[in-house]
GROMACS .gro file of C-alpha atoms in nm:
model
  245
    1UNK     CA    1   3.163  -1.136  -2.325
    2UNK     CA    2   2.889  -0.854  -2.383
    3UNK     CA    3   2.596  -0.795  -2.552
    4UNK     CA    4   2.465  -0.463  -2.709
    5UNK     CA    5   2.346  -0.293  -2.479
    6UNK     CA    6   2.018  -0.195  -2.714
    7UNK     CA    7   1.860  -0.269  -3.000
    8UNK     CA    8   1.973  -0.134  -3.283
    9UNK     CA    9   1.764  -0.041  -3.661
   10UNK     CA   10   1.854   0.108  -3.970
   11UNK     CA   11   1.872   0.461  -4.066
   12UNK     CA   12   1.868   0.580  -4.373
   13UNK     CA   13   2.183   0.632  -4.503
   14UNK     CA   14   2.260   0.231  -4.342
   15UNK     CA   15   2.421   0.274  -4.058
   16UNK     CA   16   2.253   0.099  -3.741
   17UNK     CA   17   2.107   0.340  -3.528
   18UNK     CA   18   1.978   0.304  -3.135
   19UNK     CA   19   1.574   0.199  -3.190
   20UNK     CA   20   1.382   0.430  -2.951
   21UNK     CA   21   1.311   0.239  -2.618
   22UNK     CA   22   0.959   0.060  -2.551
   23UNK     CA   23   0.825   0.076  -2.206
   24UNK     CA   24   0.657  -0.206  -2.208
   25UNK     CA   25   0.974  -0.405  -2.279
   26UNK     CA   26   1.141  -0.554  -1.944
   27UNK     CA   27   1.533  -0.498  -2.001
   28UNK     CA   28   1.761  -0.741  -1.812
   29UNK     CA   29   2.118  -0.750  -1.738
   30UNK     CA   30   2.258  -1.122  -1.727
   31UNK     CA   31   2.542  -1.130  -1.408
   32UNK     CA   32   2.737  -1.465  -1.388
   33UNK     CA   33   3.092  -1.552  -1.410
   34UNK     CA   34   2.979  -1.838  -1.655
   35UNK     CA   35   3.017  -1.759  -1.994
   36UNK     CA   36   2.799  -2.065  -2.116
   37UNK     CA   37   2.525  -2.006  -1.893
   38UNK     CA   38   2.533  -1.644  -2.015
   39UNK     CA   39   2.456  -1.724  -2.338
   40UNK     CA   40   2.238  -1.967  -2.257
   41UNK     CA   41   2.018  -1.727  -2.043
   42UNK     CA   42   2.058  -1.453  -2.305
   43UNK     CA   43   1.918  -1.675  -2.629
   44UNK     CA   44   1.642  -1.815  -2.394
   45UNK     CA   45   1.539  -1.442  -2.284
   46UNK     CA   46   1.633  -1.292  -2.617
   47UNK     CA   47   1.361  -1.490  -2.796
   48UNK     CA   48   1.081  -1.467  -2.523
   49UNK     CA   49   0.825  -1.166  -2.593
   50UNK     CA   50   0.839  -0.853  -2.402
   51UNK     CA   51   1.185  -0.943  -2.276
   52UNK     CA   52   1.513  -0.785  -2.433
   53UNK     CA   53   1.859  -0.880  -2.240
   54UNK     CA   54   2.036  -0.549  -2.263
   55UNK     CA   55   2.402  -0.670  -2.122
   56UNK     CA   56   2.627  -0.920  -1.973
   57UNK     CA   57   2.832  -0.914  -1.679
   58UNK     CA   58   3.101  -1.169  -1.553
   59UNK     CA   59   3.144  -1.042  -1.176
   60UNK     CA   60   2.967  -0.846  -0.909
   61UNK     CA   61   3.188  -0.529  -0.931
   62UNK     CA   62   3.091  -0.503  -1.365
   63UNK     CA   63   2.753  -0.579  -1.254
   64UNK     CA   64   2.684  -0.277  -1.068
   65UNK     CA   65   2.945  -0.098  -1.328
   66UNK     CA   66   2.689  -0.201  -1.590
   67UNK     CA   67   2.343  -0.122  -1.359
   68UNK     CA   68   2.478   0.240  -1.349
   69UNK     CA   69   2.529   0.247  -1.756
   70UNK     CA   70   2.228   0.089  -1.853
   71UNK     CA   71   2.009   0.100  -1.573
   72UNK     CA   72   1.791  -0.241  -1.652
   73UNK     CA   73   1.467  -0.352  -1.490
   74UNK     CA   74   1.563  -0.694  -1.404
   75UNK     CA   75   1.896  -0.806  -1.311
   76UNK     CA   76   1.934  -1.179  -1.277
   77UNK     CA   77   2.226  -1.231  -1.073
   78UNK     CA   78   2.447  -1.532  -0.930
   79UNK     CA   79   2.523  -1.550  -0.567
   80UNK     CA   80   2.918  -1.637  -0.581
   81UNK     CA   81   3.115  -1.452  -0.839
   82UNK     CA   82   3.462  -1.310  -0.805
   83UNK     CA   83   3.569  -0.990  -0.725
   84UNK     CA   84   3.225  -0.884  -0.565
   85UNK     CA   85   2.941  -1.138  -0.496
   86UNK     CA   86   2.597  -1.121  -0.581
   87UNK     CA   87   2.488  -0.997  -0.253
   88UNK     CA   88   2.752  -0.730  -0.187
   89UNK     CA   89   2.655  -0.630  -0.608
   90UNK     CA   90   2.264  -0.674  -0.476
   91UNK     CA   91   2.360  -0.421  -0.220
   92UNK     CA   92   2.530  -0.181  -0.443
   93UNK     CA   93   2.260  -0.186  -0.693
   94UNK     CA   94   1.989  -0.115  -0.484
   95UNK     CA   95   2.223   0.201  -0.399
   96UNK     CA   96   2.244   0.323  -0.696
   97UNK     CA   97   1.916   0.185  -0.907
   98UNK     CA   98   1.710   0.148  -0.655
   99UNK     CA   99   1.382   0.092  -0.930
  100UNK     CA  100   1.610  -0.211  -1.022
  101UNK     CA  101   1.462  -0.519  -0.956
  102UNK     CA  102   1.752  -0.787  -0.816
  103UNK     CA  103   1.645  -1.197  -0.909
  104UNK     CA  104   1.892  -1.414  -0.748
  105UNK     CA  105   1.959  -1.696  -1.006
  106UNK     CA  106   2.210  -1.980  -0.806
  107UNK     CA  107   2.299  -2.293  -0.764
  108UNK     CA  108   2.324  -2.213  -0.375
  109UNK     CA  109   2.092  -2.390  -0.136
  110UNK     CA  110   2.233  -2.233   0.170
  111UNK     CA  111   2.022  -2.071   0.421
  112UNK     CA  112   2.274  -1.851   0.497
  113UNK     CA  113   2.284  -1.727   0.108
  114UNK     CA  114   1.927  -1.660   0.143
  115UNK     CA  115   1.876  -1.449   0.426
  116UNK     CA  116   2.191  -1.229   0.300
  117UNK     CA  117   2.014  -1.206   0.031
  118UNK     CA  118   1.717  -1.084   0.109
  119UNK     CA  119   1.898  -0.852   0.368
  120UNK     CA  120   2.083  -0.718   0.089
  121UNK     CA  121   1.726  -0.617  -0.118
  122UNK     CA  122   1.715  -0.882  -0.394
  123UNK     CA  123   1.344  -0.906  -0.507
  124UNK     CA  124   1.360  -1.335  -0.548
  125UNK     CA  125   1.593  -1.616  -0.533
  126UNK     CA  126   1.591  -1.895  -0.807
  127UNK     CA  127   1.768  -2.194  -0.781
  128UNK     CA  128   1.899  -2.273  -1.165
  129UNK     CA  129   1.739  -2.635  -1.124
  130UNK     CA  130   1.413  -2.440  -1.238
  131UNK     CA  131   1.331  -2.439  -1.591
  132UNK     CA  132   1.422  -2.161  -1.893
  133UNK     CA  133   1.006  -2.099  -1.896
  134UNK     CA  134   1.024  -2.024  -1.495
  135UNK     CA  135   1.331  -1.784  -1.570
  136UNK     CA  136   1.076  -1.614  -1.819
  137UNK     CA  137   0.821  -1.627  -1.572
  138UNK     CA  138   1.030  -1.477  -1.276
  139UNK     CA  139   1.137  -1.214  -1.458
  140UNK     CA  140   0.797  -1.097  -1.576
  141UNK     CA  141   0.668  -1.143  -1.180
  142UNK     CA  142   0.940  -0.968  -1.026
  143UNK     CA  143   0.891  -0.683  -1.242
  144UNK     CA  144   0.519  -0.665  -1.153
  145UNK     CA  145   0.618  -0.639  -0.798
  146UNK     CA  146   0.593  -1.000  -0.660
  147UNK     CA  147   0.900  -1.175  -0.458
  148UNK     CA  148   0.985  -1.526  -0.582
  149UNK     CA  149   1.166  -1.804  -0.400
  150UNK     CA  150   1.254  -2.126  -0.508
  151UNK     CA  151   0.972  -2.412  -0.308
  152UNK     CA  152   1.314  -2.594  -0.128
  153UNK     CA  153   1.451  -2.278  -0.016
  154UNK     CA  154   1.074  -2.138   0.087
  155UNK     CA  155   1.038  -2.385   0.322
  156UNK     CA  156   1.348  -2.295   0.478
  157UNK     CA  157   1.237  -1.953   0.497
  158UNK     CA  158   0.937  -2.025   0.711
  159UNK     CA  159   1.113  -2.222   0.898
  160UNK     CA  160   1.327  -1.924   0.979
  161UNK     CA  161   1.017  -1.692   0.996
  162UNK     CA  162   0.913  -1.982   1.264
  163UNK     CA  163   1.186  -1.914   1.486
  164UNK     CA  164   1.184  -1.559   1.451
  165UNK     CA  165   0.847  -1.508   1.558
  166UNK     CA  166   0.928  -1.735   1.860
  167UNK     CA  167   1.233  -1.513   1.990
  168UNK     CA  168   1.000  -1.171   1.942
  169UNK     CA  169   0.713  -1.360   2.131
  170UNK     CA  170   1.009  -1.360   2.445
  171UNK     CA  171   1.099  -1.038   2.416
  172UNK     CA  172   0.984  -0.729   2.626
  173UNK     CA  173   0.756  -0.509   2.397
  174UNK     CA  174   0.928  -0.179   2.239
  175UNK     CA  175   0.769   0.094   2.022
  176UNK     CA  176   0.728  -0.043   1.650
  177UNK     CA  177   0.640   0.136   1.344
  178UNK     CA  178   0.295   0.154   1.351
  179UNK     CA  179   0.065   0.051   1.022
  180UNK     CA  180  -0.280   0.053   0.945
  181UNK     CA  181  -0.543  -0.156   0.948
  182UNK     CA  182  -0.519  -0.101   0.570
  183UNK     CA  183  -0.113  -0.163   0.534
  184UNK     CA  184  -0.146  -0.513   0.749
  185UNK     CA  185  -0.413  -0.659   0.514
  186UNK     CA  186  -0.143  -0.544   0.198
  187UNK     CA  187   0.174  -0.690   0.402
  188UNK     CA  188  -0.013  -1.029   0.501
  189UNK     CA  189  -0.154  -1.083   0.123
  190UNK     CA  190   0.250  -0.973   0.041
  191UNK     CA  191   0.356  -1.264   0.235
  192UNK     CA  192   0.133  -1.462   0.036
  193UNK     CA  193   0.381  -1.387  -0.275
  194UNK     CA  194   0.028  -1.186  -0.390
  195UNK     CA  195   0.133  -0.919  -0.658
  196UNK     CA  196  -0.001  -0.536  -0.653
  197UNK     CA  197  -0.284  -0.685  -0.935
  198UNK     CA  198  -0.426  -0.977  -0.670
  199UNK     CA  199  -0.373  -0.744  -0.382
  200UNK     CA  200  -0.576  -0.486  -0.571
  201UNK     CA  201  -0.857  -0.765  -0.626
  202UNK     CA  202  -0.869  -0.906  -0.366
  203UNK     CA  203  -0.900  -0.582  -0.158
  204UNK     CA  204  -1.130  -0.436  -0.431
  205UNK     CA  205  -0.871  -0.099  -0.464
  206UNK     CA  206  -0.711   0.031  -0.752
  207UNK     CA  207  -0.391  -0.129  -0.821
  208UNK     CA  208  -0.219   0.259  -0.789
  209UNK     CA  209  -0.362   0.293  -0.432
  210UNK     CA  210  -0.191  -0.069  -0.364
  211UNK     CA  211   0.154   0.084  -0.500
  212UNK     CA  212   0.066   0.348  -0.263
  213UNK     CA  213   0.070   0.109   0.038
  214UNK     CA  214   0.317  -0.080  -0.027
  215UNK     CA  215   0.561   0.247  -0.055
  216UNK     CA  216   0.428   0.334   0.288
  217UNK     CA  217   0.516   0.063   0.418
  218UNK     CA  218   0.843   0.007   0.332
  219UNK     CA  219   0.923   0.328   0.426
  220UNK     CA  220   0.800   0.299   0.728
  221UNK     CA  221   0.930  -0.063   0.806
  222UNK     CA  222   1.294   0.140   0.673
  223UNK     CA  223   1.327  -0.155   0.430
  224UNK     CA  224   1.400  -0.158   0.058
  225UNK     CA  225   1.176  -0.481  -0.080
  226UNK     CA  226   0.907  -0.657  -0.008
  227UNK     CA  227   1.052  -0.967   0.123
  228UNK     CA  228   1.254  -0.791   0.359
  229UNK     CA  229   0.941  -0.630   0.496
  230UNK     CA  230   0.819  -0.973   0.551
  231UNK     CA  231   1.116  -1.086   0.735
  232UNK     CA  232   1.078  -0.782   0.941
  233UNK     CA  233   0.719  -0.802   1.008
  234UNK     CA  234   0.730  -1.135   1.123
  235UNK     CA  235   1.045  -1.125   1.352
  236UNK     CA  236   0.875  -0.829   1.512
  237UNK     CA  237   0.530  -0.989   1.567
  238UNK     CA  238   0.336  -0.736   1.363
  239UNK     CA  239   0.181  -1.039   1.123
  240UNK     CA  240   0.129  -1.368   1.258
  241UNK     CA  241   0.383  -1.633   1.142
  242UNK     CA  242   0.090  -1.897   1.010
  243UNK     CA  243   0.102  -1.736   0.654
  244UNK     CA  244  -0.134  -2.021   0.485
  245UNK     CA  245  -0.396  -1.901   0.653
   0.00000   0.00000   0.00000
C-alpha cells in the first residue's frame, strides 16, 4: 500500500496538479510491514496540523528506496521488518538523507535494539505503547532537533551510560577530541533531551549559534546524531554520567 507522495490541487483545466511545497510542513514517510498500523499512523498524522505523511513503506529496503524519492523530514520506522530492518534502513538513510530525521516506532524493548539503534543514527526510539498524540508530539520534537526515548527503555539507557562510564574510568587515558568550554555546556544540556530553543535559553545565545555547536560537535565527536554523541561522550568520560544534575 502507498500513499501520494504529495498533495495534490486543481488546475484549471481540472486535472490535479502537485500543490507547491510548504516549509513549514514536516513530511513523514510511514515504514512498517503492517498494513493496519500504516493506515492507522497515516489518518492519525494526516489530520494533525503541520504534519503531511508523504508515503508508505512495507520493508527496510523500500524505505530507503522511498527516502531517496521523496526525501521526507521524519521517517518513523519499525525495528524488525523483512528484507532490511529498521536499523540496517536507519543506516542507509542517514547515507543517503542525511537531513532525514530517523524515529524508531517498535514494539521492541530490547536493549540490544536500542543501542543498534542509536549506533545506526536514528534521532528517537518510541515504543508503540505510547499514544497517537505522543506520535504527533515526537515527530514535531525530533524535527526541532531533540532525541526522544521511550521512559522504560531510558532507564535502560543510563543504566548502560552507567557502565560505560565505569569501564572508561579503568582505562589508561588517550588523546580525545577536544571541545570547548562552550560545546560541553551544549552536549550536557543535549543529554538533558534539551532542544536547540532551551539550549539557546538557557545559555542566553541565539538558537543559530546553538545549531552552530552542535554541528561542531558532532563533527568532531565523528558521529551523525545527537544521541550518539551522548553515548560517546559518556563512555569516554568527557561529561559526567550523573545527567539529573
Amino acid at each position: 500500500m502507498e500513499s501520494d507522495s504529495r498533495r495534490v490541487g486543481r488546475s484549471g483545466d481540472g486535472e490535479q496538479s502537485p500543490s507547491v511545497e510548504d516549509p513549514s510542513i514536516i513530511r513523514v514517510l510511514i515504514a512498517d510491514d503492517q498494513a493496519v498500523f500504516r493506515r492507522g499512523l497515516y489518518v492519525v498524522l494526516g489530520g494533525e496540523p503541520g504534519i503531511e505523511v508523504i508515503g508508505e513503506a512495507e520493508n527496510g529496503q523500500e524505505a530507503i528506496d522511498k527516502v531517496e524519492e521523496l526525501a521526507p523530514d521524519v521517517v518513523l520506522m519499525d525495528v524488525r521488518m523483512p528484507r532490511k530492518s529498521g536499523i540496517e534502513a536507519a543506516r542507509a538513510i542517514k547515507e543517503v538523507s542525511p537531513t532525514t530525521k530517523v524515529l524508531m516506532l517498535t514494539v521492541s524493548d530490547e536493549e540490544d535494539d536500542l543501542f543498534e539503534a542509536i549506533k545506526a543514527g536514528a534521532n528517537g526510539y518510541l515504543l508503540k505503547e505510547v499514544s497517537v498524540d505522543e506520535v504527533a508530539a515526537a515527530v514535531r520534537a525530533v524535527t526541532s532537533g531533540q532525541s526522544l526515548i521511550s521512559p522504560s527503555m531510558a532507564a535502560k539507557l543510563l543504566t548502560e551510560f552507567s557502565s560505560l562510564s565505569r569501564k572508561a574510568e579503568g582505562r589508561t587515558t588517550v588523546a580525545l577530541p577536544t571541545l570547548t568550554a562552550r560545546e560541553h555546556e551544549v552536549l550536557r544540556l543535549i543529554a538533558r533531551g534539551a532542544s536547540n530553543r532551551d539550549i539557546a535559553e538557557t545559555l542566553y545565545i541565539a538558537e543559530n549559534t546553538v545549531k552552530n555547536h552542535v554541528r561542531n560537535i558532532l563533527e568532531k565527536l565523528h558521529v551523525r546524531s545527537r544521541m550518539q554523541a551522548v553515548v560517546y561522550a559518556v563512555r569516554e568520560g568527557l561529561i559526567e554520567r550523573d545527567l539529573g544534575g
